[in-house]
Amino acid sequence: MYTLLVHGGAGKIQENAFDEHAKGAKEAVNAGVEILKSGGSAMDAVEAAVKVMEDNPIFNAGTGAVLTFEGEVEMDAAIAYGPNLDFGAVAGVKNIRHPISLARLVMEKTDHVLLAGKGANDFAKLMGFEFHDPVTEQRRAQWEKYRKDFINGNYRDWPKLRELFKEHPEFLHGTVGAVAIDSHGETAAATSTGGVFLKLLGRVGDTPIPGAGTYATPYGAASSTGLGEGMMRILLTKTALDFIRDGLDAQHAAEAAINCLDNIIGTDAGIIVVDRNGNVGIYHNTPNMTWAYIKDGMDEIESGNT
Ligand code: ASP
């Protein structure tokens, strides 16, 4: 038995881009499922799936990540191993191709859980990661436009930024994530992001925080997307996995977790969840979220943007 489910971010996706997003998500599932089919681990599968999406410039992770207010790219990524709650993450890392692989090395090669900023980049160099410029022309053009709009709106502090994200949910979509359970019953989750457009330098979102944007336990695995400032406060992925521990299946747990967020904080979010029975859960309160999955026994990958 195995299941692999990925997301390509919650927000607003233009209808004419639906196919391209779904195709990108399916390519990621294809990369990961080969590993699961041959008896490989959920950890290897979620890392492989996320790497494919980090290389796809339509997603806000790795190449194509969004720019900070200052015009730089600072990326967050995390990987979680369910059986013993192991976790590795990087925050604010620059100029590498696969932040998700660096996050995994933090877990496997250090005694830490999260490396940030210069320390994360120094560790990347030590691990042999080469310089890679993740800025695409399209992202820079979007940044120029959004920054102008932003400045004309008399930006002063974060409440304004949150209002802006509410009016323009397209600012958010694009983060990527994957959750899986393998034939040994082990769960894993991985998430990678450029964060949110026009974030301040040094801003860290939910993605690398255990239980916020990424989490895996013996009961399941979850990866979320949306405005990190809300998801960090409610620990969205941990909330979903606690619901599974208490008896809900993956879909009901995903819905219950987003409902908790809606009731208390009310920010934009989406989540993917797999439970230990291999069920999938997909839920979001945004207009769109790209997703794709395959379970043992299915002939074809299912995918969608709603
Ligand atoms: N959750 C990410 C963050 O706040 C953004 C996203 O999912 O698009 O950093």
PDB file of C-alpha atoms and ligand atoms in Angstrom:
ATOM      1  CA  MET A   1       0.000   0.000   0.000  1.00  0.00           C
ATOM      2  CA  TYR A   2       1.253   3.505  -0.770  1.00  0.00           C
ATOM      3  CA  THR A   3      -0.110   6.991  -1.413  1.00  0.00           C
ATOM      4  CA  LEU A   4       1.548  10.160  -2.705  1.00  0.00           C
ATOM      5  CA  LEU A   5      -0.274  13.514  -2.764  1.00  0.00           C
ATOM      6  CA  VAL A   6       1.219  16.880  -3.770  1.00  0.00           C
ATOM      7  CA  HIS A   7       0.061  20.510  -3.821  1.00  0.00           C
ATOM      8  CA  GLY A   8       1.211  23.449  -5.893  1.00  0.00           C
ATOM      9  CA  GLY A   9      -0.054  26.212  -3.638  1.00  0.00           C
ATOM     10  CA  ALA A  10      -3.324  27.816  -2.563  1.00  0.00           C
ATOM     11  CA  GLY A  11      -4.530  31.153  -3.889  1.00  0.00           C
ATOM     12  CA  LYS A  12      -6.093  32.307  -7.132  1.00  0.00           C
ATOM     13  CA  ILE A  13      -5.025  30.562 -10.339  1.00  0.00           C
ATOM     14  CA  GLN A  14      -6.124  32.011 -13.694  1.00  0.00           C
ATOM     15  CA  GLU A  15      -8.286  29.474 -15.521  1.00  0.00           C
ATOM     16  CA  ASN A  16      -6.030  29.499 -18.576  1.00  0.00           C
ATOM     17  CA  ALA A  17      -3.180  28.313 -16.333  1.00  0.00           C
ATOM     18  CA  PHE A  18      -5.122  25.380 -14.804  1.00  0.00           C
ATOM     19  CA  ASP A  19      -3.676  22.789 -17.186  1.00  0.00           C
ATOM     20  CA  GLU A  20      -0.105  23.946 -16.742  1.00  0.00           C
ATOM     21  CA  HIS A  21      -0.407  23.815 -12.946  1.00  0.00           C
ATOM     22  CA  ALA A  22      -2.044  20.378 -12.957  1.00  0.00           C
ATOM     23  CA  LYS A  23       0.620  19.112 -15.370  1.00  0.00           C
ATOM     24  CA  GLY A  24       3.369  20.356 -13.045  1.00  0.00           C
ATOM     25  CA  ALA A  25       1.764  18.616 -10.078  1.00  0.00           C
ATOM     26  CA  LYS A  26       1.357  15.366 -12.036  1.00  0.00           C
ATOM     27  CA  GLU A  27       5.019  15.427 -13.094  1.00  0.00           C
ATOM     28  CA  ALA A  28       5.922  15.666  -9.415  1.00  0.00           C
ATOM     29  CA  VAL A  29       3.709  12.693  -8.518  1.00  0.00           C
ATOM     30  CA  ASN A  30       5.248  10.708 -11.366  1.00  0.00           C
ATOM     31  CA  ALA A  31       8.747  11.316 -10.005  1.00  0.00           C
ATOM     32  CA  GLY A  32       7.812  10.245  -6.483  1.00  0.00           C
ATOM     33  CA  VAL A  33       5.578   7.288  -7.242  1.00  0.00           C
ATOM     34  CA  GLU A  34       8.307   5.400  -9.069  1.00  0.00           C
ATOM     35  CA  ILE A  35      10.143   5.283  -5.739  1.00  0.00           C
ATOM     36  CA  LEU A  36       7.096   4.072  -3.811  1.00  0.00           C
ATOM     37  CA  LYS A  37       6.225   1.410  -6.407  1.00  0.00           C
ATOM     38  CA  SER A  38       9.615  -0.195  -6.056  1.00  0.00           C
ATOM     39  CA  GLY A  39       9.302  -0.348  -2.258  1.00  0.00           C
ATOM     40  CA  GLY A  40      11.232   2.880  -1.604  1.00  0.00           C
ATOM     41  CA  SER A  41      10.622   5.261   1.269  1.00  0.00           C
ATOM     42  CA  ALA A  42       8.031   8.023   1.708  1.00  0.00           C
ATOM     43  CA  MET A  43      10.942  10.375   2.561  1.00  0.00           C
ATOM     44  CA  ASP A  44      12.621   9.750  -0.803  1.00  0.00           C
ATOM     45  CA  ALA A  45       9.280  10.079  -2.592  1.00  0.00           C
ATOM     46  CA  VAL A  46       8.272  13.443  -1.076  1.00  0.00           C
ATOM     47  CA  GLU A  47      11.772  14.858  -1.623  1.00  0.00           C
ATOM     48  CA  ALA A  48      11.786  13.730  -5.278  1.00  0.00           C
ATOM     49  CA  ALA A  49       8.298  15.163  -5.876  1.00  0.00           C
ATOM     50  CA  VAL A  50       9.146  18.529  -4.332  1.00  0.00           C
ATOM     51  CA  LYS A  51      12.444  18.764  -6.267  1.00  0.00           C
ATOM     52  CA  VAL A  52      10.520  18.452  -9.539  1.00  0.00           C
ATOM     53  CA  MET A  53       8.258  21.336  -8.502  1.00  0.00           C
ATOM     54  CA  GLU A  54      11.218  23.425  -7.281  1.00  0.00           C
ATOM     55  CA  ASP A  55      12.603  23.135 -10.823  1.00  0.00           C
ATOM     56  CA  ASN A  56       9.302  24.186 -12.411  1.00  0.00           C
ATOM     57  CA  PRO A  57       9.221  28.012 -12.674  1.00  0.00           C
ATOM     58  CA  ILE A  58       5.424  28.244 -12.446  1.00  0.00           C
ATOM     59  CA  PHE A  59       5.584  27.307  -8.757  1.00  0.00           C
ATOM     60  CA  ASN A  60       6.738  29.599  -5.960  1.00  0.00           C
ATOM     61  CA  ALA A  61       9.571  27.354  -4.770  1.00  0.00           C
ATOM     62  CA  GLY A  62      13.175  27.041  -5.923  1.00  0.00           C
ATOM     63  CA  THR A  63      13.407  28.427  -9.474  1.00  0.00           C
ATOM     64  CA  GLY A  64      10.501  30.877  -9.838  1.00  0.00           C
ATOM     65  CA  ALA A  65      10.257  31.720  -6.122  1.00  0.00           C
ATOM     66  CA  VAL A  66       8.729  35.127  -5.341  1.00  0.00           C
ATOM     67  CA  LEU A  67      10.798  38.174  -4.433  1.00  0.00           C
ATOM     68  CA  THR A  68      10.972  40.032  -1.122  1.00  0.00           C
ATOM     69  CA  PHE A  69      10.141  43.731  -0.893  1.00  0.00           C
ATOM     70  CA  GLU A  70      13.828  44.431  -1.530  1.00  0.00           C
ATOM     71  CA  GLY A  71      13.848  42.282  -4.662  1.00  0.00           C
ATOM     72  CA  GLU A  72      15.715  39.249  -3.379  1.00  0.00           C
ATOM     73  CA  VAL A  73      14.647  35.622  -3.053  1.00  0.00           C
ATOM     74  CA  GLU A  74      14.710  34.010   0.389  1.00  0.00           C
ATOM     75  CA  MET A  75      13.400  30.448   0.464  1.00  0.00           C
ATOM     76  CA  ASP A  76      12.014  28.221   3.238  1.00  0.00           C
ATOM     77  CA  ALA A  77      11.726  24.428   3.110  1.00  0.00           C
ATOM     78  CA  ALA A  78      11.089  21.551   5.489  1.00  0.00           C
ATOM     79  CA  ILE A  79      10.900  17.781   5.512  1.00  0.00           C
ATOM     80  CA  ALA A  80       9.274  15.644   8.212  1.00  0.00           C
ATOM     81  CA  TYR A  81       9.566  11.931   8.986  1.00  0.00           C
ATOM     82  CA  GLY A  82       6.521  10.526  10.730  1.00  0.00           C
ATOM     83  CA  PRO A  83       7.727   7.440  12.617  1.00  0.00           C
ATOM     84  CA  ASN A  84       9.860   9.410  15.133  1.00  0.00           C
ATOM     85  CA  LEU A  85       8.844  13.049  14.412  1.00  0.00           C
ATOM     86  CA  ASP A  86      12.248  13.779  12.887  1.00  0.00           C
ATOM     87  CA  PHE A  87      12.350  17.169  11.162  1.00  0.00           C
ATOM     88  CA  GLY A  88      14.791  19.220   9.092  1.00  0.00           C
ATOM     89  CA  ALA A  89      14.262  22.746   7.799  1.00  0.00           C
ATOM     90  CA  VAL A  90      15.908  25.808   6.309  1.00  0.00           C
ATOM     91  CA  ALA A  91      14.663  29.397   6.386  1.00  0.00           C
ATOM     92  CA  GLY A  92      15.712  32.424   4.363  1.00  0.00           C
ATOM     93  CA  VAL A  93      18.152  30.443   2.242  1.00  0.00           C
ATOM     94  CA  LYS A  94      19.406  32.072  -0.981  1.00  0.00           C
ATOM     95  CA  ASN A  95      20.692  31.005  -4.371  1.00  0.00           C
ATOM     96  CA  ILE A  96      20.398  27.241  -4.218  1.00  0.00           C
ATOM     97  CA  ARG A  97      18.421  25.006  -6.555  1.00  0.00           C
ATOM     98  CA  HIS A  98      16.816  22.539  -4.144  1.00  0.00           C
ATOM     99  CA  PRO A  99      16.079  23.923  -0.669  1.00  0.00           C
ATOM    100  CA  ILE A 100      14.161  20.717   0.147  1.00  0.00           C
ATOM    101  CA  SER A 101      17.349  18.644  -0.165  1.00  0.00           C
ATOM    102  CA  LEU A 102      19.183  21.077   2.125  1.00  0.00           C
ATOM    103  CA  ALA A 103      16.362  20.727   4.673  1.00  0.00           C
ATOM    104  CA  ARG A 104      16.804  16.955   4.561  1.00  0.00           C
ATOM    105  CA  LEU A 105      20.543  17.304   5.165  1.00  0.00           C
ATOM    106  CA  VAL A 106      19.862  19.495   8.219  1.00  0.00           C
ATOM    107  CA  MET A 107      17.867  16.554   9.563  1.00  0.00           C
ATOM    108  CA  GLU A 108      20.362  13.874   8.622  1.00  0.00           C
ATOM    109  CA  LYS A 109      23.743  15.571   9.087  1.00  0.00           C
ATOM    110  CA  THR A 110      23.230  17.945  12.009  1.00  0.00           C
ATOM    111  CA  ASP A 111      21.743  17.804  15.494  1.00  0.00           C
ATOM    112  CA  HIS A 112      19.531  20.792  14.659  1.00  0.00           C
ATOM    113  CA  VAL A 113      16.026  21.096  13.304  1.00  0.00           C
ATOM    114  CA  LEU A 114      16.127  24.490  11.563  1.00  0.00           C
ATOM    115  CA  LEU A 115      18.979  26.510  10.051  1.00  0.00           C
ATOM    116  CA  ALA A 116      18.303  30.083   8.946  1.00  0.00           C
ATOM    117  CA  GLY A 117      19.899  32.819   6.835  1.00  0.00           C
ATOM    118  CA  LYS A 118      23.667  32.933   6.445  1.00  0.00           C
ATOM    119  CA  GLY A 119      24.121  29.796   8.521  1.00  0.00           C
ATOM    120  CA  ALA A 120      21.847  27.866   6.179  1.00  0.00           C
ATOM    121  CA  ASN A 121      23.775  29.142   3.172  1.00  0.00           C
ATOM    122  CA  ASP A 122      27.131  28.311   4.761  1.00  0.00           C
ATOM    123  CA  PHE A 123      25.813  24.798   5.420  1.00  0.00           C
ATOM    124  CA  ALA A 124      24.690  24.541   1.770  1.00  0.00           C
ATOM    125  CA  LYS A 125      28.247  25.394   0.655  1.00  0.00           C
ATOM    126  CA  LEU A 126      29.661  22.817   3.040  1.00  0.00           C
ATOM    127  CA  MET A 127      27.300  20.210   1.584  1.00  0.00           C
ATOM    128  CA  GLY A 128      28.514  21.020  -1.938  1.00  0.00           C
ATOM    129  CA  PHE A 129      25.428  22.914  -3.172  1.00  0.00           C
ATOM    130  CA  GLU A 130      26.312  25.093  -6.165  1.00  0.00           C
ATOM    131  CA  PHE A 131      25.234  28.722  -6.702  1.00  0.00           C
ATOM    132  CA  HIS A 132      21.894  28.900  -8.536  1.00  0.00           C
ATOM    133  CA  ASP A 133      19.933  32.090  -9.279  1.00  0.00           C
ATOM    134  CA  PRO A 134      16.235  31.260  -8.719  1.00  0.00           C
ATOM    135  CA  VAL A 135      14.896  34.596 -10.050  1.00  0.00           C
ATOM    136  CA  THR A 136      12.941  34.290 -13.295  1.00  0.00           C
ATOM    137  CA  GLU A 137      12.123  37.213 -15.588  1.00  0.00           C
ATOM    138  CA  GLN A 138       8.420  36.676 -15.016  1.00  0.00           C
ATOM    139  CA  ARG A 139       8.759  36.887 -11.237  1.00  0.00           C
ATOM    140  CA  ARG A 140      10.857  40.050 -11.465  1.00  0.00           C
ATOM    141  CA  ALA A 141       8.232  41.679 -13.695  1.00  0.00           C
ATOM    142  CA  GLN A 142       5.464  40.687 -11.248  1.00  0.00           C
ATOM    143  CA  TRP A 143       7.545  42.049  -8.377  1.00  0.00           C
ATOM    144  CA  GLU A 144       7.990  45.406 -10.109  1.00  0.00           C
ATOM    145  CA  LYS A 145       4.264  45.711 -10.723  1.00  0.00           C
ATOM    146  CA  TYR A 146       3.164  44.597  -7.249  1.00  0.00           C
ATOM    147  CA  ARG A 147       5.747  46.767  -5.543  1.00  0.00           C
ATOM    148  CA  LYS A 148       4.490  49.848  -7.388  1.00  0.00           C
ATOM    149  CA  ASP A 149       0.871  49.042  -6.463  1.00  0.00           C
ATOM    150  CA  PHE A 150       1.952  48.450  -2.919  1.00  0.00           C
ATOM    151  CA  ILE A 151       3.805  51.727  -2.585  1.00  0.00           C
ATOM    152  CA  ASN A 152       0.892  53.658  -4.066  1.00  0.00           C
ATOM    153  CA  GLY A 153      -1.351  52.074  -1.427  1.00  0.00           C
ATOM    154  CA  ASN A 154       0.624  53.803   1.378  1.00  0.00           C
ATOM    155  CA  TYR A 155       2.050  50.613   2.858  1.00  0.00           C
ATOM    156  CA  ARG A 156       2.903  51.089   6.517  1.00  0.00           C
ATOM    157  CA  ASP A 157       2.842  47.762   8.292  1.00  0.00           C
ATOM    158  CA  TRP A 158       1.683  44.159   8.168  1.00  0.00           C
ATOM    159  CA  PRO A 159      -2.092  44.640   8.626  1.00  0.00           C
ATOM    160  CA  LYS A 160      -2.000  46.439   5.295  1.00  0.00           C
ATOM    161  CA  LEU A 161      -0.099  43.578   3.769  1.00  0.00           C
ATOM    162  CA  ARG A 162      -2.724  41.128   4.990  1.00  0.00           C
ATOM    163  CA  GLU A 163      -5.469  43.254   3.444  1.00  0.00           C
ATOM    164  CA  LEU A 164      -3.506  43.242   0.220  1.00  0.00           C
ATOM    165  CA  PHE A 165      -3.299  39.455   0.200  1.00  0.00           C
ATOM    166  CA  LYS A 166      -7.059  39.263   0.773  1.00  0.00           C
ATOM    167  CA  GLU A 167      -7.687  41.476  -2.261  1.00  0.00           C
ATOM    168  CA  HIS A 168      -5.068  39.677  -4.364  1.00  0.00           C
ATOM    169  CA  PRO A 169      -5.043  35.985  -3.443  1.00  0.00           C
ATOM    170  CA  GLU A 170      -2.896  35.387  -6.526  1.00  0.00           C
ATOM    171  CA  PHE A 171       0.020  36.709  -4.416  1.00  0.00           C
ATOM    172  CA  LEU A 172      -0.024  33.474  -2.467  1.00  0.00           C
ATOM    173  CA  HIS A 173      -0.325  30.498  -4.758  1.00  0.00           C
ATOM    174  CA  GLY A 174       2.715  28.560  -5.835  1.00  0.00           C
ATOM    175  CA  THR A 175       4.270  27.038  -2.762  1.00  0.00           C
ATOM    176  CA  VAL A 176       4.753  23.295  -3.218  1.00  0.00           C
ATOM    177  CA  GLY A 177       4.332  20.333  -0.915  1.00  0.00           C
ATOM    178  CA  ALA A 178       4.114  16.550  -0.881  1.00  0.00           C
ATOM    179  CA  VAL A 179       2.878  13.968   1.614  1.00  0.00           C
ATOM    180  CA  ALA A 180       3.236  10.219   1.367  1.00  0.00           C
ATOM    181  CA  ILE A 181       2.883   6.880   3.084  1.00  0.00           C
ATOM    182  CA  ASP A 182       5.055   4.032   1.841  1.00  0.00           C
ATOM    183  CA  SER A 183       4.647   0.266   1.717  1.00  0.00           C
ATOM    184  CA  HIS A 184       6.331   0.008   5.143  1.00  0.00           C
ATOM    185  CA  GLY A 185       3.628   2.227   6.648  1.00  0.00           C
ATOM    186  CA  GLU A 186       6.030   5.142   7.142  1.00  0.00           C
ATOM    187  CA  THR A 187       4.774   8.695   6.581  1.00  0.00           C
ATOM    188  CA  ALA A 188       6.643  11.796   5.390  1.00  0.00           C
ATOM    189  CA  ALA A 189       5.894  15.381   4.399  1.00  0.00           C
ATOM    190  CA  ALA A 190       7.884  18.011   2.500  1.00  0.00           C
ATOM    191  CA  THR A 191       7.163  21.678   1.714  1.00  0.00           C
ATOM    192  CA  SER A 192       9.168  24.311  -0.183  1.00  0.00           C
ATOM    193  CA  THR A 193       8.422  27.982  -0.813  1.00  0.00           C
ATOM    194  CA  GLY A 194       9.702  31.406  -1.713  1.00  0.00           C
ATOM    195  CA  GLY A 195       7.280  32.708   0.929  1.00  0.00           C
ATOM    196  CA  VAL A 196       4.922  35.549   0.064  1.00  0.00           C
ATOM    197  CA  PHE A 197       5.422  38.366  -2.419  1.00  0.00           C
ATOM    198  CA  LEU A 198       6.873  41.585  -0.964  1.00  0.00           C
ATOM    199  CA  LYS A 199       7.687  40.004   2.394  1.00  0.00           C
ATOM    200  CA  LEU A 200      10.240  41.873   4.447  1.00  0.00           C
ATOM    201  CA  LEU A 201      13.797  40.539   4.366  1.00  0.00           C
ATOM    202  CA  GLY A 202      14.199  38.034   7.174  1.00  0.00           C
ATOM    203  CA  ARG A 203      10.492  37.121   7.299  1.00  0.00           C
ATOM    204  CA  VAL A 204      10.048  33.407   7.928  1.00  0.00           C
ATOM    205  CA  GLY A 205       6.695  31.765   7.154  1.00  0.00           C
ATOM    206  CA  ASP A 206       4.956  28.596   8.280  1.00  0.00           C
ATOM    207  CA  THR A 207       6.751  26.198   5.915  1.00  0.00           C
ATOM    208  CA  PRO A 208       9.881  25.434   8.014  1.00  0.00           C
ATOM    209  CA  ILE A 209       8.098  25.519  11.383  1.00  0.00           C
ATOM    210  CA  PRO A 210       7.290  22.014  12.718  1.00  0.00           C
ATOM    211  CA  GLY A 211       3.526  21.559  12.902  1.00  0.00           C
ATOM    212  CA  ALA A 212       2.774  24.830  11.083  1.00  0.00           C
ATOM    213  CA  GLY A 213       3.433  24.299   7.355  1.00  0.00           C
ATOM    214  CA  THR A 214       4.924  20.810   7.505  1.00  0.00           C
ATOM    215  CA  TYR A 215       4.448  17.841   9.837  1.00  0.00           C
ATOM    216  CA  ALA A 216       4.421  14.055   9.915  1.00  0.00           C
ATOM    217  CA  THR A 217       3.548  11.675  12.746  1.00  0.00           C
ATOM    218  CA  PRO A 218       2.889   7.933  12.908  1.00  0.00           C
ATOM    219  CA  TYR A 219      -0.781   8.867  12.198  1.00  0.00           C
ATOM    220  CA  GLY A 220      -0.220  10.748   8.938  1.00  0.00           C
ATOM    221  CA  ALA A 221       1.554  13.569   7.133  1.00  0.00           C
ATOM    222  CA  ALA A 222       0.464  17.094   6.162  1.00  0.00           C
ATOM    223  CA  SER A 223       1.741  20.056   4.136  1.00  0.00           C
ATOM    224  CA  SER A 224       0.045  23.430   3.977  1.00  0.00           C
ATOM    225  CA  THR A 225       0.028  26.582   1.896  1.00  0.00           C
ATOM    226  CA  GLY A 226      -1.442  30.054   2.267  1.00  0.00           C
ATOM    227  CA  LEU A 227      -0.643  33.019   4.491  1.00  0.00           C
ATOM    228  CA  GLY A 228       1.974  31.672   6.896  1.00  0.00           C
ATOM    229  CA  GLU A 229       1.248  34.268   9.570  1.00  0.00           C
ATOM    230  CA  GLY A 230      -2.123  32.589  10.222  1.00  0.00           C
ATOM    231  CA  MET A 231      -0.970  28.981   9.922  1.00  0.00           C
ATOM    232  CA  MET A 232       1.949  29.441  12.308  1.00  0.00           C
ATOM    233  CA  ARG A 233      -0.385  30.688  15.021  1.00  0.00           C
ATOM    234  CA  ILE A 234      -2.750  27.724  14.800  1.00  0.00           C
ATOM    235  CA  LEU A 235      -0.113  25.104  13.893  1.00  0.00           C
ATOM    236  CA  LEU A 236      -2.272  23.992  10.985  1.00  0.00           C
ATOM    237  CA  THR A 237      -0.565  20.733  10.014  1.00  0.00           C
ATOM    238  CA  LYS A 238      -0.293  19.549  13.633  1.00  0.00           C
ATOM    239  CA  THR A 239      -3.967  20.418  14.144  1.00  0.00           C
ATOM    240  CA  ALA A 240      -4.902  18.230  11.164  1.00  0.00           C
ATOM    241  CA  LEU A 241      -2.774  15.306  12.348  1.00  0.00           C
ATOM    242  CA  ASP A 242      -4.199  15.574  15.871  1.00  0.00           C
ATOM    243  CA  PHE A 243      -7.664  15.204  14.331  1.00  0.00           C
ATOM    244  CA  ILE A 244      -6.463  12.007  12.622  1.00  0.00           C
ATOM    245  CA  ARG A 245      -5.043  10.706  15.915  1.00  0.00           C
ATOM    246  CA  ASP A 246      -8.469  11.379  17.443  1.00  0.00           C
ATOM    247  CA  GLY A 247     -10.213   9.285  14.802  1.00  0.00           C
ATOM    248  CA  LEU A 248     -10.939  11.407  11.717  1.00  0.00           C
ATOM    249  CA  ASP A 249      -9.860  10.293   8.237  1.00  0.00           C
ATOM    250  CA  ALA A 250      -7.577  12.490   6.111  1.00  0.00           C
ATOM    251  CA  GLN A 251     -10.337  14.427   4.312  1.00  0.00           C
ATOM    252  CA  HIS A 252     -12.319  15.203   7.464  1.00  0.00           C
ATOM    253  CA  ALA A 253      -9.116  16.152   9.292  1.00  0.00           C
ATOM    254  CA  ALA A 254      -8.122  18.548   6.490  1.00  0.00           C
ATOM    255  CA  GLU A 255     -11.557  20.192   6.598  1.00  0.00           C
ATOM    256  CA  ALA A 256     -11.630  20.383  10.397  1.00  0.00           C
ATOM    257  CA  ALA A 257      -8.189  21.992  10.543  1.00  0.00           C
ATOM    258  CA  ILE A 258      -9.035  24.684   7.966  1.00  0.00           C
ATOM    259  CA  ASN A 259     -12.331  25.304   9.772  1.00  0.00           C
ATOM    260  CA  CYS A 260     -10.414  25.910  13.024  1.00  0.00           C
ATOM    261  CA  LEU A 261      -8.257  28.450  11.210  1.00  0.00           C
ATOM    262  CA  ASP A 262     -11.326  30.096   9.671  1.00  0.00           C
ATOM    263  CA  ASN A 263     -13.118  30.318  12.993  1.00  0.00           C
ATOM    264  CA  ILE A 264     -10.236  31.824  14.937  1.00  0.00           C
ATOM    265  CA  ILE A 265      -7.936  33.659  12.536  1.00  0.00           C
ATOM    266  CA  GLY A 266      -9.595  33.703   9.121  1.00  0.00           C
ATOM    267  CA  THR A 267      -6.564  33.857   6.847  1.00  0.00           C
ATOM    268  CA  ASP A 268      -6.108  32.116   3.476  1.00  0.00           C
ATOM    269  CA  ALA A 269      -4.945  28.507   3.608  1.00  0.00           C
ATOM    270  CA  GLY A 270      -4.910  25.119   1.935  1.00  0.00           C
ATOM    271  CA  ILE A 271      -3.724  21.747   3.177  1.00  0.00           C
ATOM    272  CA  ILE A 272      -2.991  18.251   1.891  1.00  0.00           C
ATOM    273  CA  VAL A 273      -3.072  15.298   4.263  1.00  0.00           C
ATOM    274  CA  VAL A 274      -2.453  11.568   4.053  1.00  0.00           C
ATOM    275  CA  ASP A 275      -3.503   9.278   6.907  1.00  0.00           C
ATOM    276  CA  ARG A 276      -1.973   5.973   7.941  1.00  0.00           C
ATOM    277  CA  ASN A 277      -4.643   4.078   5.988  1.00  0.00           C
ATOM    278  CA  GLY A 278      -3.458   5.766   2.791  1.00  0.00           C
ATOM    279  CA  ASN A 279      -6.512   8.058   2.469  1.00  0.00           C
ATOM    280  CA  VAL A 280      -5.998  11.540   1.031  1.00  0.00           C
ATOM    281  CA  GLY A 281      -7.362  14.849   2.326  1.00  0.00           C
ATOM    282  CA  ILE A 282      -7.435  18.026   0.212  1.00  0.00           C
ATOM    283  CA  TYR A 283      -9.041  21.251   1.431  1.00  0.00           C
ATOM    284  CA  HIS A 284      -8.617  25.022   1.069  1.00  0.00           C
ATOM    285  CA  ASN A 285     -10.526  28.219   1.776  1.00  0.00           C
ATOM    286  CA  THR A 286      -8.953  30.026  -1.212  1.00  0.00           C
ATOM    287  CA  PRO A 287     -10.467  30.073  -4.726  1.00  0.00           C
ATOM    288  CA  ASN A 288      -7.916  27.506  -5.953  1.00  0.00           C
ATOM    289  CA  MET A 289      -5.222  25.038  -4.932  1.00  0.00           C
ATOM    290  CA  THR A 290      -3.364  22.789  -7.378  1.00  0.00           C
ATOM    291  CA  TRP A 291      -3.167  19.134  -6.267  1.00  0.00           C
ATOM    292  CA  ALA A 292      -2.418  15.690  -7.687  1.00  0.00           C
ATOM    293  CA  TYR A 293      -2.230  12.217  -6.172  1.00  0.00           C
ATOM    294  CA  ILE A 294      -1.972   8.519  -6.790  1.00  0.00           C
ATOM    295  CA  LYS A 295      -2.709   5.583  -4.513  1.00  0.00           C
ATOM    296  CA  ASP A 296      -1.698   1.966  -4.835  1.00  0.00           C
ATOM    297  CA  GLY A 297      -4.166   0.329  -7.239  1.00  0.00           C
ATOM    298  CA  MET A 298      -5.016   3.496  -9.213  1.00  0.00           C
ATOM    299  CA  ASP A 299      -4.108   3.407 -12.939  1.00  0.00           C
ATOM    300  CA  GLU A 300      -3.861   7.163 -13.375  1.00  0.00           C
ATOM    301  CA  ILE A 301      -2.962  10.225 -11.359  1.00  0.00           C
ATOM    302  CA  GLU A 302      -5.935  12.352 -10.258  1.00  0.00           C
ATOM    303  CA  SER A 303      -5.368  16.098 -10.347  1.00  0.00           C
ATOM    304  CA  GLY A 304      -7.202  19.411 -10.099  1.00  0.00           C
ATOM    305  CA  ASN A 305      -7.052  23.079  -9.187  1.00  0.00           C
ATOM    306  CA  THR A 306     -10.216  23.438  -7.105  1.00  0.00           C
TER     307      THR A 306
HETATM  308  N1  ASP B   1       2.802  29.467   3.269  1.00  0.00           N
HETATM  309  C1  ASP B   1       3.775  30.244   2.539  1.00  0.00           C
HETATM  310  C2  ASP B   1       4.326  31.299   3.464  1.00  0.00           C
HETATM  311  O1  ASP B   1       3.569  31.986   4.137  1.00  0.00           O
HETATM  312  C3  ASP B   1       3.248  30.876   1.304  1.00  0.00           C
HETATM  313  C4  ASP B   1       2.397  30.010   0.400  1.00  0.00           C
HETATM  314  O2  ASP B   1       1.958  28.945   0.791  1.00  0.00           O
HETATM  315  O3  ASP B   1       2.162  30.411  -0.758  1.00  0.00           O
HETATM  316  O4  ASP B   1       5.513  31.485   3.471  1.00  0.00           O
END
